[in-house]
Coordinates of C-alpha atoms in Angstrom, one line a residue:
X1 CA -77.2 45.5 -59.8
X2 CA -73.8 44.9 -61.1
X3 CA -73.6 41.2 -62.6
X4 CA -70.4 39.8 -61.7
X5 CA -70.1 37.3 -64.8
X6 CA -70.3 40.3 -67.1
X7 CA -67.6 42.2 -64.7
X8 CA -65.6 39.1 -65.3
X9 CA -66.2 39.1 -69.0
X10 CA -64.8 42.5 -69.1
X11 CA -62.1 42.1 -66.9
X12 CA -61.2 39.2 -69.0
X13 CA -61.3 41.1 -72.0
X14 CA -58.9 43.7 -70.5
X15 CA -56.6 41.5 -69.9
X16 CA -56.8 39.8 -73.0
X17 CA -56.3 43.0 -74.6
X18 CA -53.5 44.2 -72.3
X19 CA -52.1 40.7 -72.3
X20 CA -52.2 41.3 -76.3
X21 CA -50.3 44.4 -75.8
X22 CA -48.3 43.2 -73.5
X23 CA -47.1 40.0 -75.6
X24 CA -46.5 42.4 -78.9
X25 CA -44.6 44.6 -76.4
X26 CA -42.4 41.9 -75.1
X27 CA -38.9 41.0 -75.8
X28 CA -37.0 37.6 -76.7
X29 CA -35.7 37.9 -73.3
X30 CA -39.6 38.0 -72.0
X31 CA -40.7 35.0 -74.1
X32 CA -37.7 32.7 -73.5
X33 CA -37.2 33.6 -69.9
X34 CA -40.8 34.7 -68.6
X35 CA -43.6 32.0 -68.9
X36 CA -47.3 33.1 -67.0
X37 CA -48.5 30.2 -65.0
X38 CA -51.6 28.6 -65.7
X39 CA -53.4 30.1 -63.0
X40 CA -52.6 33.8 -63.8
X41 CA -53.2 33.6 -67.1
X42 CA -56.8 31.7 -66.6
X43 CA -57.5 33.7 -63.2
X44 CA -60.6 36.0 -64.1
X45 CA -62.4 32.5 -66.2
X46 CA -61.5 30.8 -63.0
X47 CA -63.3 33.5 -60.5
X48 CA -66.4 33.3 -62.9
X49 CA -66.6 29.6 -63.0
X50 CA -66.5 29.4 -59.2
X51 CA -68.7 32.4 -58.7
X52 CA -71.6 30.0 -61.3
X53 CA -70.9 27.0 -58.8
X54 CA -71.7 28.8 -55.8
X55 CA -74.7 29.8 -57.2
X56 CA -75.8 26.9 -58.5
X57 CA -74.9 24.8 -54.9
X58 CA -77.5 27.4 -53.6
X59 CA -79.9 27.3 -55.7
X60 CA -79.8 23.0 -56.2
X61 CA -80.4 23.7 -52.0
X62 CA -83.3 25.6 -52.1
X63 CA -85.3 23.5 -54.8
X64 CA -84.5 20.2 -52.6
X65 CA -85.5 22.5 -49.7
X66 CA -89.0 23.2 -51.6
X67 CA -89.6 19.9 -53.4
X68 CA -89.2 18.1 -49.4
X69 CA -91.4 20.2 -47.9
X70 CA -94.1 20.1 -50.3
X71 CA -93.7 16.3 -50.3
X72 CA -94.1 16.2 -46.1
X73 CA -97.3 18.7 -46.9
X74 CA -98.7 15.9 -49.2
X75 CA -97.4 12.8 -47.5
X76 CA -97.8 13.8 -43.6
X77 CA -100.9 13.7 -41.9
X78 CA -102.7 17.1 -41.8
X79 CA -102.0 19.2 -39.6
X80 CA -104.1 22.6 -38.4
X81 CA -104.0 25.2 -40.8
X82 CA -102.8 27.7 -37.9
X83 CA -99.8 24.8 -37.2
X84 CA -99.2 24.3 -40.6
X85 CA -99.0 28.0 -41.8
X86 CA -96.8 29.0 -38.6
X87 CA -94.2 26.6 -39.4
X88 CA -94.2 27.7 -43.6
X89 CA -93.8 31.1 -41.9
X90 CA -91.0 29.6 -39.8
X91 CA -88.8 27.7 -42.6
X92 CA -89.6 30.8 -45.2
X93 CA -87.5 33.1 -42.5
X94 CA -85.5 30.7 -42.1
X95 CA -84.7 30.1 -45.6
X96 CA -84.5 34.3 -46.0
X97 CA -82.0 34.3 -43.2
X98 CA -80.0 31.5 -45.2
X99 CA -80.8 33.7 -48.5
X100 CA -79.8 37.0 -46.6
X101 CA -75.9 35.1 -45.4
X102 CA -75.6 33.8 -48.5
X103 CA -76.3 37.3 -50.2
X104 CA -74.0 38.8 -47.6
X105 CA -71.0 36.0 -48.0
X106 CA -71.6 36.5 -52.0
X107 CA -70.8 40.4 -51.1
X108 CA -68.1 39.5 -49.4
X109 CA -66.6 37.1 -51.9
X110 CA -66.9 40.3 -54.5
X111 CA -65.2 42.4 -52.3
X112 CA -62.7 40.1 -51.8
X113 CA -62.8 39.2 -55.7
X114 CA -62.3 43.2 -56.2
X115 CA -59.1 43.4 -53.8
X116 CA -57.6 40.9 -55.6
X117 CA -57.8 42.3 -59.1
X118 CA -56.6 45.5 -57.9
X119 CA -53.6 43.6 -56.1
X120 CA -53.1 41.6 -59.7
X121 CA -53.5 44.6 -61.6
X122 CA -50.7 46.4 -59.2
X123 CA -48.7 43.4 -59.6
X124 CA -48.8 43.4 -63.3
X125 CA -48.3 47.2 -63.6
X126 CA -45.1 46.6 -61.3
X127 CA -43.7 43.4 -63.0
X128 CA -44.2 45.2 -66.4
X129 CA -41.7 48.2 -65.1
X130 CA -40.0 45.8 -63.2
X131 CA -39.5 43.7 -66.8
X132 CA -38.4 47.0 -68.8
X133 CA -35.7 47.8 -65.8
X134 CA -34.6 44.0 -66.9
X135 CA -34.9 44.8 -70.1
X136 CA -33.1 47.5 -70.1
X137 CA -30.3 46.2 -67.8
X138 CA -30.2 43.1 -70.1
X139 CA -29.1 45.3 -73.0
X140 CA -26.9 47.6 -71.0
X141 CA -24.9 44.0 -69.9
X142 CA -25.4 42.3 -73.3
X143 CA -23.4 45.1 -74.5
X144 CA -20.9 45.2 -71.5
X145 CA -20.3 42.0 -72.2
X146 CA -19.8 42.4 -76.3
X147 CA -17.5 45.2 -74.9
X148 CA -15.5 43.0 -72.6
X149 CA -15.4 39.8 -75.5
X150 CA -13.7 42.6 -77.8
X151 CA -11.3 43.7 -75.0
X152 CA -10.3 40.2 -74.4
X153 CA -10.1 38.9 -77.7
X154 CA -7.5 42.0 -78.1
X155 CA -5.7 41.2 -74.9
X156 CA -5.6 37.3 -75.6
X157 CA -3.9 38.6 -79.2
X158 CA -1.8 40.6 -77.4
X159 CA -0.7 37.9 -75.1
X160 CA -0.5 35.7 -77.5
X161 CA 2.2 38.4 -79.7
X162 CA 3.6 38.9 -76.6
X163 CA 4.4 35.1 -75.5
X164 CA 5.7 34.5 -79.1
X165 CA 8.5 37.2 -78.3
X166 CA 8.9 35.7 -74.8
X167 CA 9.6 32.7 -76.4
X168 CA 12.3 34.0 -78.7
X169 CA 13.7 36.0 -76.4
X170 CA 13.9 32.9 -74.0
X171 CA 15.3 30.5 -77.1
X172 CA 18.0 33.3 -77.2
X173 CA 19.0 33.5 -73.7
X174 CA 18.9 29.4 -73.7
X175 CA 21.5 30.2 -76.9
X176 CA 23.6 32.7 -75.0
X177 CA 23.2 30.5 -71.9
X178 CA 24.4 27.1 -73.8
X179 CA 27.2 29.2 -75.2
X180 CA 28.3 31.0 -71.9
X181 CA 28.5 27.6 -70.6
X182 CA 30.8 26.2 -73.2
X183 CA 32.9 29.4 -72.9
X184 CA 32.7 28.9 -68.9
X185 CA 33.8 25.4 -68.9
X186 CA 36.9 26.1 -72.2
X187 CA 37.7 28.7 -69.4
X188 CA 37.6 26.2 -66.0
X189 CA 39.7 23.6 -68.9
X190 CA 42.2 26.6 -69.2
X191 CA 42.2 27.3 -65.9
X192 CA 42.7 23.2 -64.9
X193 CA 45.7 23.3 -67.1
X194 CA 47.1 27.0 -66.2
X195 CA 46.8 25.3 -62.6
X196 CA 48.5 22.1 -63.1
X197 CA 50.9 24.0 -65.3
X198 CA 51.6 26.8 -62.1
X199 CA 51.8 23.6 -59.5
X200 CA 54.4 22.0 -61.8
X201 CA 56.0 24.9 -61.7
X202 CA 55.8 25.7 -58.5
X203 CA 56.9 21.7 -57.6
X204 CA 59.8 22.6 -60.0
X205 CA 60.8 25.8 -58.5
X206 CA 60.5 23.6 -55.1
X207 CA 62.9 21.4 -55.8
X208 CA 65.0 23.9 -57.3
X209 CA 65.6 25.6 -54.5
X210 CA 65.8 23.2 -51.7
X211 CA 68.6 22.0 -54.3
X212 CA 70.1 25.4 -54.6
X213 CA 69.6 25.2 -50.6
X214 CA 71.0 22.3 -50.2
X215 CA 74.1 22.8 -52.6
X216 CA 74.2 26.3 -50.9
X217 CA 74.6 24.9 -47.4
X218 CA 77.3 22.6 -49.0
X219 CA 79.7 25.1 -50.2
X220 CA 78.9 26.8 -47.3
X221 CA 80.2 24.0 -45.2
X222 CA 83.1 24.2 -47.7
X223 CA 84.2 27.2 -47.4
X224 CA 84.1 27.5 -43.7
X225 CA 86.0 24.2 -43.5
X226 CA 88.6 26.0 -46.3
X227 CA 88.2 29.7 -44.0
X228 CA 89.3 27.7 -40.8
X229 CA 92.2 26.0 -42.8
X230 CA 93.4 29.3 -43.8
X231 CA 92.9 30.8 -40.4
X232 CA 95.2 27.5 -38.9
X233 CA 97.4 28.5 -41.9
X234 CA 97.5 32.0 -40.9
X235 CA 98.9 31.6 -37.5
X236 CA 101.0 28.6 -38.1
X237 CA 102.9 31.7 -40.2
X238 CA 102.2 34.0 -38.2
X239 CA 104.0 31.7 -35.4
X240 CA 107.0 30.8 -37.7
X241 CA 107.9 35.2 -38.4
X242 CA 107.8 35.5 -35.4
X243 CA 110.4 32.6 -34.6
X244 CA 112.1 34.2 -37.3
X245 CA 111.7 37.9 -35.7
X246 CA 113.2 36.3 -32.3
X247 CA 116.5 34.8 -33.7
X248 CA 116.9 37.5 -36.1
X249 CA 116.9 40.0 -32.9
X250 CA 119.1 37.6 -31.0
X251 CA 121.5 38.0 -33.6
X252 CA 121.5 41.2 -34.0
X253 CA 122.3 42.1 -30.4
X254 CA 124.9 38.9 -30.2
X255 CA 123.0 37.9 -27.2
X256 CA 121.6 34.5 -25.9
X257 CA 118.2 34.8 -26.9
X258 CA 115.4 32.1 -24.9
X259 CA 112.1 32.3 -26.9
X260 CA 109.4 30.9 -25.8
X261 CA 106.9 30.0 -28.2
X262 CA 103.8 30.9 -28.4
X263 CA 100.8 29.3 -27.6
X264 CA 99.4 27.8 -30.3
X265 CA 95.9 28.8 -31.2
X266 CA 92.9 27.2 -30.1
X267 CA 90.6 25.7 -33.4
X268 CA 87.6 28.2 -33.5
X269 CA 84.7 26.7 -33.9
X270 CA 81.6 28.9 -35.5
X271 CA 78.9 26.2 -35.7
X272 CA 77.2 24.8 -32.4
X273 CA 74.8 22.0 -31.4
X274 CA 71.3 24.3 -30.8
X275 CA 70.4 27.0 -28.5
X276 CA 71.4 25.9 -25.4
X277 CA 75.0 25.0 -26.4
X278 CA 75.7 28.7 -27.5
X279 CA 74.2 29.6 -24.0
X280 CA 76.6 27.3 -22.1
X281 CA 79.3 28.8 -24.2
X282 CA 78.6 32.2 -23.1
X283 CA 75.9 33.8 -25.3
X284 CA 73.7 36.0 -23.5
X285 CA 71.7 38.0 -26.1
X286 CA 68.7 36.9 -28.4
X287 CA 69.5 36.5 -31.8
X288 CA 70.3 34.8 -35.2
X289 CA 73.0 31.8 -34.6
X290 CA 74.2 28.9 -36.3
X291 CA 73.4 25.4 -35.7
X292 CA 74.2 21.6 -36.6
X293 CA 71.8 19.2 -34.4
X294 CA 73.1 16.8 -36.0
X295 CA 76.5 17.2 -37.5
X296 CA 75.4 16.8 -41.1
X297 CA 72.7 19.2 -41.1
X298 CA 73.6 23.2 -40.4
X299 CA 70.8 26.1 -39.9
X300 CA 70.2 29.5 -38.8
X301 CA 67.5 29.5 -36.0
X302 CA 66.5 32.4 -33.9
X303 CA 67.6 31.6 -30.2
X304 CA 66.0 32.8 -26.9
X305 CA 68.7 33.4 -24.6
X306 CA 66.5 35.8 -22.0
X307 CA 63.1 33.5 -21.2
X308 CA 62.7 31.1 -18.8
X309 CA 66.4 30.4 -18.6
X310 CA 67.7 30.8 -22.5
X311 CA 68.6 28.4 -24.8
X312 CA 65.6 28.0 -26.5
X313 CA 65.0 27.6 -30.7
X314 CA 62.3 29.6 -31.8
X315 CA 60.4 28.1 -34.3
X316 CA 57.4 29.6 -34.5
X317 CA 56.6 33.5 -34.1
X318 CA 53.6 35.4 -35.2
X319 CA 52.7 38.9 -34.3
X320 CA 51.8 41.1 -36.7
X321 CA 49.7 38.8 -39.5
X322 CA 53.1 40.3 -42.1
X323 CA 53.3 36.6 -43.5
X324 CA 50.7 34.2 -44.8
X325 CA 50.6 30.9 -42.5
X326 CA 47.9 29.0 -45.1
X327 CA 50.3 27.3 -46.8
X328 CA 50.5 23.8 -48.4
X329 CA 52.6 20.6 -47.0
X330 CA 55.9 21.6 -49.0
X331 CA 56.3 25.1 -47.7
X332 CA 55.4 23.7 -43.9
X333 CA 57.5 20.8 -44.7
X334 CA 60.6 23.0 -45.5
X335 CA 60.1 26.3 -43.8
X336 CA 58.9 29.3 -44.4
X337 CA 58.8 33.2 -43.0
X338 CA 61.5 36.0 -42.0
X339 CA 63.2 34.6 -39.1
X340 CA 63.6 37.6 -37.7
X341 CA 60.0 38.4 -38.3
X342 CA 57.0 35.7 -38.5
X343 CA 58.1 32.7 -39.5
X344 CA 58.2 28.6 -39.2
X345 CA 60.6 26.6 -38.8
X346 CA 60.1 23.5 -41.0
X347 CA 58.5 19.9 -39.9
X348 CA 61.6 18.2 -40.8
X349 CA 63.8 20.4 -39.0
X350 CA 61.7 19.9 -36.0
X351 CA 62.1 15.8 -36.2
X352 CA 65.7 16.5 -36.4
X353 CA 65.5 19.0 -33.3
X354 CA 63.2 16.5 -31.3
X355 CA 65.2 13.1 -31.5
X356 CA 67.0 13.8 -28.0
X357 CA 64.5 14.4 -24.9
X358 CA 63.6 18.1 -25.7
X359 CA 60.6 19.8 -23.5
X360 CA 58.4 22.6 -25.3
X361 CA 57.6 26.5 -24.2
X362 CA 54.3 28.3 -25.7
X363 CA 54.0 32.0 -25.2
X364 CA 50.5 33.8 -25.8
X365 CA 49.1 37.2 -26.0
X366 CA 45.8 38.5 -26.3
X367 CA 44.6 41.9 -27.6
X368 CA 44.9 43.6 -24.1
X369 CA 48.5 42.7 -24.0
X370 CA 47.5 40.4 -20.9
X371 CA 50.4 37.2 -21.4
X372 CA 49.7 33.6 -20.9
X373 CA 52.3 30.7 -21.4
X374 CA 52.1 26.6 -21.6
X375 CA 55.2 24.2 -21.1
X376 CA 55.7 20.7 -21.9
X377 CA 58.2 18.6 -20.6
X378 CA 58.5 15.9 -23.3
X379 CA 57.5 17.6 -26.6
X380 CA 58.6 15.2 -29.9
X381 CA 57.9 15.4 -33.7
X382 CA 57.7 12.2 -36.1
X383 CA 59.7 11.7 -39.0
X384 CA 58.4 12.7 -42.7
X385 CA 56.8 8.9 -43.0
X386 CA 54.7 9.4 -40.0
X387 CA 53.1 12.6 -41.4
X388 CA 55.2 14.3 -38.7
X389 CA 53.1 13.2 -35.7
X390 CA 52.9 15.3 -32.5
X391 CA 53.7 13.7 -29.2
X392 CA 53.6 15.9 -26.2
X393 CA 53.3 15.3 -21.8
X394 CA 53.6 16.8 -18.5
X395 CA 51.5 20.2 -18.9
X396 CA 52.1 23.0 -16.6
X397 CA 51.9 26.8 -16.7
X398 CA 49.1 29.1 -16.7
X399 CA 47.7 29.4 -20.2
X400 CA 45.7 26.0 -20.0
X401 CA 46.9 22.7 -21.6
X402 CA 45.9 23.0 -25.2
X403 CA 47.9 20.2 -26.6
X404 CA 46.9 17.0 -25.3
X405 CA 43.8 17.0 -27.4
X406 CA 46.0 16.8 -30.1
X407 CA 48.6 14.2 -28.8
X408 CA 49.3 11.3 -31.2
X409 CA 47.8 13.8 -34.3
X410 CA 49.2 13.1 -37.6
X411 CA 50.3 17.2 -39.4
X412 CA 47.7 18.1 -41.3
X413 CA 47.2 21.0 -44.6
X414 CA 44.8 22.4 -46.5
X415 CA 46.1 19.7 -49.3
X416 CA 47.4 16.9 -47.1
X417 CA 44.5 16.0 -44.9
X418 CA 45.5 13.7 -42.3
X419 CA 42.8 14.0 -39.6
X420 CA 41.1 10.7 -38.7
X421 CA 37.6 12.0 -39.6
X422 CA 38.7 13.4 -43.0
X423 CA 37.1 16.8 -41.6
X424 CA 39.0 19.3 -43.5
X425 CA 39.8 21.7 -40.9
X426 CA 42.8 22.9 -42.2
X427 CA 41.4 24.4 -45.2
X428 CA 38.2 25.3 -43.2
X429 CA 41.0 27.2 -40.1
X430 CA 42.9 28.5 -43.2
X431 CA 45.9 27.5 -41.6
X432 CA 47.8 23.9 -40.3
X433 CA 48.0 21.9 -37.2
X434 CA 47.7 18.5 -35.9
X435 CA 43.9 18.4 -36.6
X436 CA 41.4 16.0 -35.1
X437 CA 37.9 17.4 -35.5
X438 CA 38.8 19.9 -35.4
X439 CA 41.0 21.8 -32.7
X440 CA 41.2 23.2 -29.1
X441 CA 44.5 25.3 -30.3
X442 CA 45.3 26.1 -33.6
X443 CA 48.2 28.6 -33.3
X444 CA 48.9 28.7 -37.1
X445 CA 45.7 30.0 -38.3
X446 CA 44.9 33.1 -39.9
X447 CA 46.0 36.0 -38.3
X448 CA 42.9 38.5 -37.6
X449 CA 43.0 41.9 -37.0
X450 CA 39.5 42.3 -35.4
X451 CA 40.7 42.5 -31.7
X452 CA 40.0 39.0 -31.0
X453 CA 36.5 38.4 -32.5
X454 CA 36.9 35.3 -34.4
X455 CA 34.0 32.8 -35.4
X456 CA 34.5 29.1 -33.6
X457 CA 38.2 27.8 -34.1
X458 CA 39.0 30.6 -36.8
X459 CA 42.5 32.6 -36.5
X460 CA 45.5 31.9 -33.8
X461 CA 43.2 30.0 -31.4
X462 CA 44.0 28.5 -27.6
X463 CA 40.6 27.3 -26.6
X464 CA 41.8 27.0 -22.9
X465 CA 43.5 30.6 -22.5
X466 CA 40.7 32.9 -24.2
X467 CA 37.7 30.4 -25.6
X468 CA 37.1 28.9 -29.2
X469 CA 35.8 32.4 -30.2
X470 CA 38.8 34.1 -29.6
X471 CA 42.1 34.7 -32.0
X472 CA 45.3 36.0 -30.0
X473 CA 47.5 38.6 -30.9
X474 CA 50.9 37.1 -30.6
X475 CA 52.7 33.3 -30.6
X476 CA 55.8 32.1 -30.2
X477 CA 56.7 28.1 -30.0
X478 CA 60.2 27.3 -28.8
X479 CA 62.1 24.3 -27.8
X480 CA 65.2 23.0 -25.4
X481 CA 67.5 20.1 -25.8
X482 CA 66.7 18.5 -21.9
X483 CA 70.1 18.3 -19.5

């Protein structure tokens, strides 16, 4: 019969000796990272130990069995041999039976001690491969790894050359960008004082001119005065030969000779009022003519004589975008255009124009040629001290009335703002008006050439004939002296 202590003495030894071999075999990875448990290592001493108590439970049972029934035998009262013997007969089966399922449940234990060697010794043989695999992979990563340490510690050198150039290359730009911006602002300094020098300049050259202007129109004045004394002088002679031519005829035929004189001349006078007074005088055609409002000051104004009755003074005319209206205070103070082209009048010509009751006439056209106008019976224009301030009334016509937002409205430019709000919207317009914030017409804006597509208030603008999107084609602002 095969004794199960000495099977577990050999089994133990096996392992022993395998666990020898298998220690030798193992790696520093094995020993740090793989400890065997108490109860593997000691399994096959453990089996053996509980196999001895078992047997020893059985067999401490059957020697109390024996010693208490030989004690009854010698302590009971004495039963019939037949009795006696049938029931020794009865516990010995019984005790074979108990002898027999312990035999059979030691059998079983063996079986079960077999299976579970064979399932340790699988799972040995499997952790073993299972440990060289991790072995193995262990290496393959440990060098991976020494693989990747040496490609990063040449890409962090790298990196490392490579920000030291950055950061020259960045302490040179910050030295080209330090001295751009000195050179930038030396140039904005130049281009401050190449400014100031052009304004003065241009101030100078201002003044000049209105004085050249002004002394013009004063020799002008002269020399018409001096032309119309000649002219007076011309046919006061021109009366006395022929007085002279009369007599000397008389005499000649040594007749009675009546002369009649003739009539004297009538003074010709080649300045009028305005418009209207060269219209009563007999004008009929649009043109160029003369004017004193006043009787000090004397212009050339474009006159109507065809619309809406004649004897109007053009002031304003735009129609083809030839001259530039975004101009500062001086030039729309003074004047500025072709007159027989696009032009402007001049603010201080329009005060001069406005002090008697004069009414206003605004003609518009859209890209489509389709023609819209706006009249005002009362139209008047400030003096110089009150910024030149509008004051128009009584709307009619058919063009919508796009001046009574801007009734009481100081002039404003793109360097004289005089709107209320301080909005700017005549350098915003590119143009001037009597700005509030900001327009519903703005008919000296810039002139556009995109058949009418104009962002809000931008270009000629007359928010009640075509919209606030919307920049006209043609203008032209005239005024009448009222009767």
């Amino acid at each position: 019969m095969d004794n199960p202590l000495y099977r577990e003495n050999q089994d133990s030894e096996l392992e022993e000796t395998n666990g020898n071999n298998t220690i030798e075999s193992m790696t520093m990875f094995d020993r740090v990272f793989k400890k065997e448990s108490f109860w593997t290592k000691y399994r096959s001493f453990l089996c053996a130990v509980g196999g001895l108590l078992v047997g020893c439970f059985i067999t401490i049972g059957f020697c109390y069995l024996f010693f208490n029934l030989g004690k009854k035998q010698n302590d009971g009262n004495v039963q019939s041999s037949f009795g006696a013997s049938k029931q020794d007969e009865n516990r010995i089966s019984r005790v074979i039976e108990d002898m027999n399922k312990t035999k059979e449940d030691l059998m079983v234990i063996h079986d079960m001690r077999k299976e579970l060697i064979n399932y340790l010794t699988d799972i040995k043989n499997t952790s073993l491969n299972e440990l060289l695999i991790l072995e193995t992979s262990f290496d393959a990563t440990i060098q991976l790894l020494n693989d990747i340490r040496q490609k990063s510690e040449q890409e962090l050198s790298n990196m490392i050359e490579t920000r030291k150039q950055m950061s020259e290359l960045n302490t040179q730009l910050r030295n080209r960008s330090n001295a751009a911006h000195k050179s930038m602002i030396e140039s904005r300094n130049q281009m401050s004082e190449f400014r100031t020098e052009m304004r003065n300049m241009n101030s100078n050259e201002t003044r000049i001119i209105q004085q050249w202007r002004n002394e013009s129109q004063i020799q002008y004045q002269e020399f018409r005065r001096k032309s119309q004394k000649d002219l007076k002088s011309f046919q006061k002679m021109r009366y006395d030969i022929l007085k002279v031519l009369a007599a000397t005829d008389m005499c000649v035929r040594n007749e009675t000779f009546n002369m009649t004189e003739p009539t004297q001349p009538t003074e010709i006078n080649y300045t009028l009022r305005d418009c209207l007074a060269w219209k009563q005088n007999g004008s009929l055609t649009d043109g160029v003519y003369s004017i004193s409002p006043d009787d000090t000051t004397t212009l050339d104004v474009y006159c109507d004589m065809t619309t809406d009755g004649g004897g109007w003074v053009v002031f304003q005319r735009r129609f083809d975008g030839s001259e530039n209206f975004f101009r500062g205070w001086q030039a729309y103070e003074d004047g500025f255009g072709d007159i027989n082209g696009e032009f402007w009048i001049g603010n201080k010509y329009l005060h001069i124009l406005t002090e008697v009751p004069t009414e206003l006439r605004i003609d518009l056209m859209d890209w489509d040629n389709q023609k819209r106008y706006a009249k005002y019976s009362t139209f008047v224009i400030g003096d110089a001290e009150s910024k030149y301030t509008l004051s128009v009334n009584r709307f009619s016509g058919d063009a919508g009335d796009g001046l009574n937002y801007h009734h009481g409205l100081k002039f404003s430019t793109f360097d004289q703002d005089n709107t209320q709000r301080r909005t700017t919207c005549a350098a915003r317009n590119k143009g001037a008006w009597w700005y509030k914030a900001c327009s519903h017409s703005s008919l000296n804006g810039e002139y556009l050439k995109t058949n009418g597509i104009a962002d809000q208030n931008m270009g000629i603008n007359w928010e009640k004939f075509k919209g606030d999107h919307y920049s006209l084609k043609s203008t032209s602002m005239m005024l009448r002296r009222k009767t």
